[in-house]
Short mmCIF file of C-alpha atoms in Angstrom, two decimals:
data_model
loop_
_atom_site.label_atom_id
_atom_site.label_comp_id
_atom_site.label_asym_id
_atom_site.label_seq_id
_atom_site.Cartn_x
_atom_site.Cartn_y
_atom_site.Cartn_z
CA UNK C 496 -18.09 -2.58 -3.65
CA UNK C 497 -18.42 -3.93 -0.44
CA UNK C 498 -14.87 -4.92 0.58
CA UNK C 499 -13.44 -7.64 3.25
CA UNK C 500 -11.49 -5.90 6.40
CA UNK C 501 -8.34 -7.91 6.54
CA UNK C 502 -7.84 -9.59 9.74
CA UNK C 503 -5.39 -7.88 12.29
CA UNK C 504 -5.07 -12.03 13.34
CA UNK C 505 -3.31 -12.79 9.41
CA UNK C 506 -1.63 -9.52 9.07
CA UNK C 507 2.57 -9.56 7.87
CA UNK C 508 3.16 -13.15 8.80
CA UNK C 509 1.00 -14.72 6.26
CA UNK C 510 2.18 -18.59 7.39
CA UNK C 511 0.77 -21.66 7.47
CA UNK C 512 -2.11 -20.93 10.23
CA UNK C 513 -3.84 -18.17 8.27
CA UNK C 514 -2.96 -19.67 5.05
CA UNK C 515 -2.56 -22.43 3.10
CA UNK C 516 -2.63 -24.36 -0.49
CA UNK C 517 -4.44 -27.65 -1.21
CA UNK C 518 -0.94 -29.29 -0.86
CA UNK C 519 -1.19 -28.04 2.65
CA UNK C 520 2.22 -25.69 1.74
CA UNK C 521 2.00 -22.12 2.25
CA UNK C 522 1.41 -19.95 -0.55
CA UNK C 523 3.79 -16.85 -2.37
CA UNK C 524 2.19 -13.98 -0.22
CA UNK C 525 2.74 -10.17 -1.14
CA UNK C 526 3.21 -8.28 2.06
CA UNK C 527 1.68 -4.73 1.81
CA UNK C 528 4.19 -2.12 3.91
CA UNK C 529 5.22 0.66 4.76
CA UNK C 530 8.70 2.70 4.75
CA UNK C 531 10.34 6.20 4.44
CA UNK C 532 12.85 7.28 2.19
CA UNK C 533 13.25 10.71 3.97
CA UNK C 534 14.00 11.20 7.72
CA UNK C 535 11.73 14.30 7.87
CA UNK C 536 8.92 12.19 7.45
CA UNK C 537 8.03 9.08 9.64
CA UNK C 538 5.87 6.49 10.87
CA UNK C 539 3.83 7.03 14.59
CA UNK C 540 5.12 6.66 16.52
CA UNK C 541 8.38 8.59 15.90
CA UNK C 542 8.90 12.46 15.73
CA UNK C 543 9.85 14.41 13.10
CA UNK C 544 8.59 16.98 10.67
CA UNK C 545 5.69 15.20 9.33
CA UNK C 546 4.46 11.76 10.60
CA UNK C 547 2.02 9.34 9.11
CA UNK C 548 0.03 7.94 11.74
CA UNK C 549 -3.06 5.92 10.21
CA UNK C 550 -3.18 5.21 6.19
CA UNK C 551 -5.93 2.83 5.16
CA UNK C 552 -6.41 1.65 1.49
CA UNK C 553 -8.91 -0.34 -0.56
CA UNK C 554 -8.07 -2.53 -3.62
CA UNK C 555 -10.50 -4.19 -6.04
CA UNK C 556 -8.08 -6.43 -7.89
CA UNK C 557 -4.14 -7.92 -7.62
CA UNK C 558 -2.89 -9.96 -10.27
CA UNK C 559 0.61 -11.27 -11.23
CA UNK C 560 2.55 -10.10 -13.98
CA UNK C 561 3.91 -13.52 -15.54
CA UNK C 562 6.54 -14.35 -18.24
CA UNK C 563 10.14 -13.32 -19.07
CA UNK C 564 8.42 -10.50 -21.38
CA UNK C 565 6.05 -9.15 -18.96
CA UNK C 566 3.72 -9.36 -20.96
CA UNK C 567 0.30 -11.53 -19.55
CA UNK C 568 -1.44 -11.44 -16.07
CA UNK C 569 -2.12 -13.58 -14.04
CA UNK C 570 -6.06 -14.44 -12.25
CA UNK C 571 -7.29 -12.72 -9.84
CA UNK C 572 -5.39 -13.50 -6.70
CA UNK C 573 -6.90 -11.20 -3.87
CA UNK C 574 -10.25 -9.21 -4.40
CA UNK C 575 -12.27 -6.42 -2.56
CA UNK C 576 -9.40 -5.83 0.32
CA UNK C 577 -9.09 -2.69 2.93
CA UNK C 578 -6.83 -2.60 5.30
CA UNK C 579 -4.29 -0.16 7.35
CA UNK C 580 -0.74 -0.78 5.14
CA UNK C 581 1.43 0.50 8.36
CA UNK C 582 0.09 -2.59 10.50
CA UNK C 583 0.50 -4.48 6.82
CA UNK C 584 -1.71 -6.40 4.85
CA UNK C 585 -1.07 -10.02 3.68
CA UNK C 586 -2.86 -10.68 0.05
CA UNK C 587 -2.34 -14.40 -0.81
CA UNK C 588 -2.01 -16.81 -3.62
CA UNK C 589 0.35 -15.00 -5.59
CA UNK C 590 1.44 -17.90 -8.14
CA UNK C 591 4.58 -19.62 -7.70
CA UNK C 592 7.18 -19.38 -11.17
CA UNK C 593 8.22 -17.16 -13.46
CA UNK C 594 6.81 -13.73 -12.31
CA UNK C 595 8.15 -9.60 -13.14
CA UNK C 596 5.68 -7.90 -10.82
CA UNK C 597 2.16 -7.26 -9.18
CA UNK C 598 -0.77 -5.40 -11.06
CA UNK C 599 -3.02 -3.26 -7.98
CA UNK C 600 -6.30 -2.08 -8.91
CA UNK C 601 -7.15 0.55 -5.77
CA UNK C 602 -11.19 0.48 -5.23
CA UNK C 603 -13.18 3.64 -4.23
CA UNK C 604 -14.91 2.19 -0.93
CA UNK C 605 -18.77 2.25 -0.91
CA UNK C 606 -19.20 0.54 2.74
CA UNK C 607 -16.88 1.53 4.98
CA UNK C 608 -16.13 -1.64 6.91
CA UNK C 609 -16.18 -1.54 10.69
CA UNK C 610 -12.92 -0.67 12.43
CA UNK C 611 -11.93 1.38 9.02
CA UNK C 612 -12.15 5.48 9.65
CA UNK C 613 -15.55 7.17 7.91
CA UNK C 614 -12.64 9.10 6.15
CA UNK C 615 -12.47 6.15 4.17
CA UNK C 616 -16.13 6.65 2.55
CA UNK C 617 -15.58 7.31 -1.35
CA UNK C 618 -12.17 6.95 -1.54
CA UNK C 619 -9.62 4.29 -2.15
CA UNK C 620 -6.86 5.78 -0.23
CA UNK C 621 -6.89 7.93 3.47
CA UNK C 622 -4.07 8.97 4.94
CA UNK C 623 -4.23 10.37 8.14
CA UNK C 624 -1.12 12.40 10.41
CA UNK C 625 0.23 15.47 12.67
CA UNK C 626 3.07 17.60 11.71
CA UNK C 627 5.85 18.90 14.00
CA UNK C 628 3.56 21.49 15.46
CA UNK C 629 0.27 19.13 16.19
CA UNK C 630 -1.55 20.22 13.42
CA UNK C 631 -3.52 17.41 12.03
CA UNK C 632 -3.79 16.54 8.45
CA UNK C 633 -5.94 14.13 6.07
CA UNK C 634 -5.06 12.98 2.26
CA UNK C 635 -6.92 11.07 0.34
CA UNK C 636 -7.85 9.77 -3.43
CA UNK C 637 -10.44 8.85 -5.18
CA UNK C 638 -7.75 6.65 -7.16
CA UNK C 639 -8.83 3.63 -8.72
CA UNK C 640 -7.19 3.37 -11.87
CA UNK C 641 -4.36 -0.26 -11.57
CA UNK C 642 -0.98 0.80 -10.84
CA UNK C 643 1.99 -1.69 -12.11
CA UNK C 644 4.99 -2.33 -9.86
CA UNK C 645 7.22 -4.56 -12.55
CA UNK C 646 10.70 -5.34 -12.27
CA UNK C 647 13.60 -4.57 -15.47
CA UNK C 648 12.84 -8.48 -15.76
CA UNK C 649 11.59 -11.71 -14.88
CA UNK C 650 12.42 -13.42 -11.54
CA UNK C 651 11.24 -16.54 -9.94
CA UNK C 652 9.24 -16.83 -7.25
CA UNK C 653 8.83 -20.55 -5.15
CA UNK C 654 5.93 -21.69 -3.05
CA UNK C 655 6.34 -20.31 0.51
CA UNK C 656 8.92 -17.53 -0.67
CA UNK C 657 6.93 -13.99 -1.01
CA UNK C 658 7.41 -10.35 -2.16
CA UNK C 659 7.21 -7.19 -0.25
CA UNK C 660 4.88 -4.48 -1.87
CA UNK C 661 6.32 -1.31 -0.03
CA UNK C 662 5.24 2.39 0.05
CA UNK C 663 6.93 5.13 0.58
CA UNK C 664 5.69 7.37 2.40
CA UNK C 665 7.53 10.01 2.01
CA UNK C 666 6.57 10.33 -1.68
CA UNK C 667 2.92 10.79 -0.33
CA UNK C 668 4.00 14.14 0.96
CA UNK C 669 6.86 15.29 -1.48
CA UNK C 670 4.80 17.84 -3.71
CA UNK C 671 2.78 19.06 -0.66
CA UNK C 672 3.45 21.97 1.55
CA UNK C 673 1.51 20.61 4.26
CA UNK C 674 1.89 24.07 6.33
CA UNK C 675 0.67 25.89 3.75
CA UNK C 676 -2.49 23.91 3.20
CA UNK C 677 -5.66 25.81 4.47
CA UNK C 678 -7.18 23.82 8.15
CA UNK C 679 -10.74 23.82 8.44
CA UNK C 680 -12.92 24.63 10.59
CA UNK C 681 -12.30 21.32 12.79
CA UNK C 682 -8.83 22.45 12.87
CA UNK C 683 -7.81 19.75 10.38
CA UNK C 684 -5.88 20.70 7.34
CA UNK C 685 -6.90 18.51 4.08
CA UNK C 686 -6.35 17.45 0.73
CA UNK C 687 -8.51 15.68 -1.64
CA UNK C 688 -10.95 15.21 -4.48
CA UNK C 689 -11.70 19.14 -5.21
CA UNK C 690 -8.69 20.66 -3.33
CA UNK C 691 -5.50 22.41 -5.21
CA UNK C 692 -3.26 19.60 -4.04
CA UNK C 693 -4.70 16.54 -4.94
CA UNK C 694 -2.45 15.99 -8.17
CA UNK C 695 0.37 16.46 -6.56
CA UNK C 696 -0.64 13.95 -3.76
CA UNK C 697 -2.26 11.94 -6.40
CA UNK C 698 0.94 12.03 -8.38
CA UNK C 699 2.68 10.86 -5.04
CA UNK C 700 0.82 8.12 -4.18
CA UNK C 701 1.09 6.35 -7.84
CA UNK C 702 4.61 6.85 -8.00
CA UNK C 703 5.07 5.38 -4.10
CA UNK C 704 4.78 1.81 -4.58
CA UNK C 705 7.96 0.00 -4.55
CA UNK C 706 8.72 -4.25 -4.71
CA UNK C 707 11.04 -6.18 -2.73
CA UNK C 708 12.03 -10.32 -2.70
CA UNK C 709 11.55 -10.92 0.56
CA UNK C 710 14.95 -11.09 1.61
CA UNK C 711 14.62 -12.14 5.04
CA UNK C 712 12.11 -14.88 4.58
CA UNK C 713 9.40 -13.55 7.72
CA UNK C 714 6.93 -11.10 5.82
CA UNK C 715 8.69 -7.54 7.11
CA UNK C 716 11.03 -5.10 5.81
CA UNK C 717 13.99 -5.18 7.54
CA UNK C 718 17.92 -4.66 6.78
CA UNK C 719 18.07 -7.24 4.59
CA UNK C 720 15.81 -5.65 2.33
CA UNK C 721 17.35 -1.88 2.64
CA UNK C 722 20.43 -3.67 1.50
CA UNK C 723 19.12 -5.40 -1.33
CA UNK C 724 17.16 -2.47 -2.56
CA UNK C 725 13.40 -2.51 -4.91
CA UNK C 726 13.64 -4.71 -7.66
CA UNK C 727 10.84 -2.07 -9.11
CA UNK C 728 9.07 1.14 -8.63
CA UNK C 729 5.22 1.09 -9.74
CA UNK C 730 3.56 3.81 -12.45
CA UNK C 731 0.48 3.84 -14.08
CA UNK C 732 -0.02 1.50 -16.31
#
């Protein structure tokens, strides 16, 4: 696959000059983002026990899931996308109506684009950070099986309304004991494909995937959101 970079220039606010339908209207965007559920671990560039400073991901395929019942897809709306989720990524031309969810299909990347880390190469998910005491740390997945963020049931979406596609990070991290891991030799500690850890990060990212109506109307996750809480949590299909 060689993917698309998303452009830094069309990132969040996915409006009318990045955008657009044949009606000239903007189209239902979902905003890729980023949160944490635990204080201990953070965003860059706060402090705290473990922060997330870089986390890049590649997906091959997004489609809606349509209907009262869940139960049919949608086209493919957004193909062959990598992009850095803490800046956020806008994938467009999510259809307008009747809709429970959003079906991701992460994509091992074959080419890294330029501007996305080498750490990238053969995987479909990086994650890159510090803990408390410097110590830098890598995850990644070769991941590329969908994952399905649906909601209990249908809800409508309208043309120029949009949903928030969230991760947590925090869940990234929950089954690791990032001091523990061994560093190598470039003084980087790391888990992936062939480590111990990597089903317990695995199993973190797949669960970390939450939805949101964008409550606020402007593409970000903000209080209005916290206050409203997910409307679903993804899993594996």
């Amino acid at each position: 696959m060689i993917a698309r970079l998303v452009s830094i220039m069309c990132l969040v606010f996915g409006a009318v000059g990045c955008f657009g339908t044949d009606t000239g209207n903007p189209p239902v965007a979902a905003s890729l983002l980023v949160r944490s559920s635990d204080p201990m671990v953070v965003v860059a560039p706060a402090s705290a026990e473990v922060v997330i400073e870089r986390a890049w991901i590649s997906i091959g395929d997004v489609r809606a899931v349509l209907g009262d019942a869940c139960d049919h897809v949608s086209a493919s709306y957004d193909t062959d996308v990598v992009g850095e989720v803490i800046d956020g990524i806008v994938l467009t031309g999510l259809p307008a109506g009747r809709t429970c969810g959003v079906h991701l299909v992460p994509a091992v990347v074959l080419e890294v684009p330029v501007a996305a880390p080498e750490g990238l190469l053969d995987r479909s998910f990086f994650v890159e950070g510090r803990l408390a005491d410097g110590t830098p740390f890598e995850l990644s997945t070769e991941h590329a099986a969908g994952l399905d963020v649906i909601a209990s049931s249908g809800f409508d979406l309208v043309e120029g309304a949009g949903v928030l596609v969230v991760f947590d990070v925090a869940r990234w991290v929950a089954g690791l004991d990032l001091a523990s891991i061994p560093i190598g030799a470039d003084g980087v500690a790391r888990v992936g494909p062939g480590t111990p850890d990597i089903a317990a990060f695995g199993a973190g990212f797949v669960g970390s995937v939450e939805l949101y109506l964008d409550a606020g109307g402007d593409g970000a996750f903000g209080p209005a959101e916290v206050a409203a809480g997910p409307i679903a949590q993804s899993h594996a299909p």
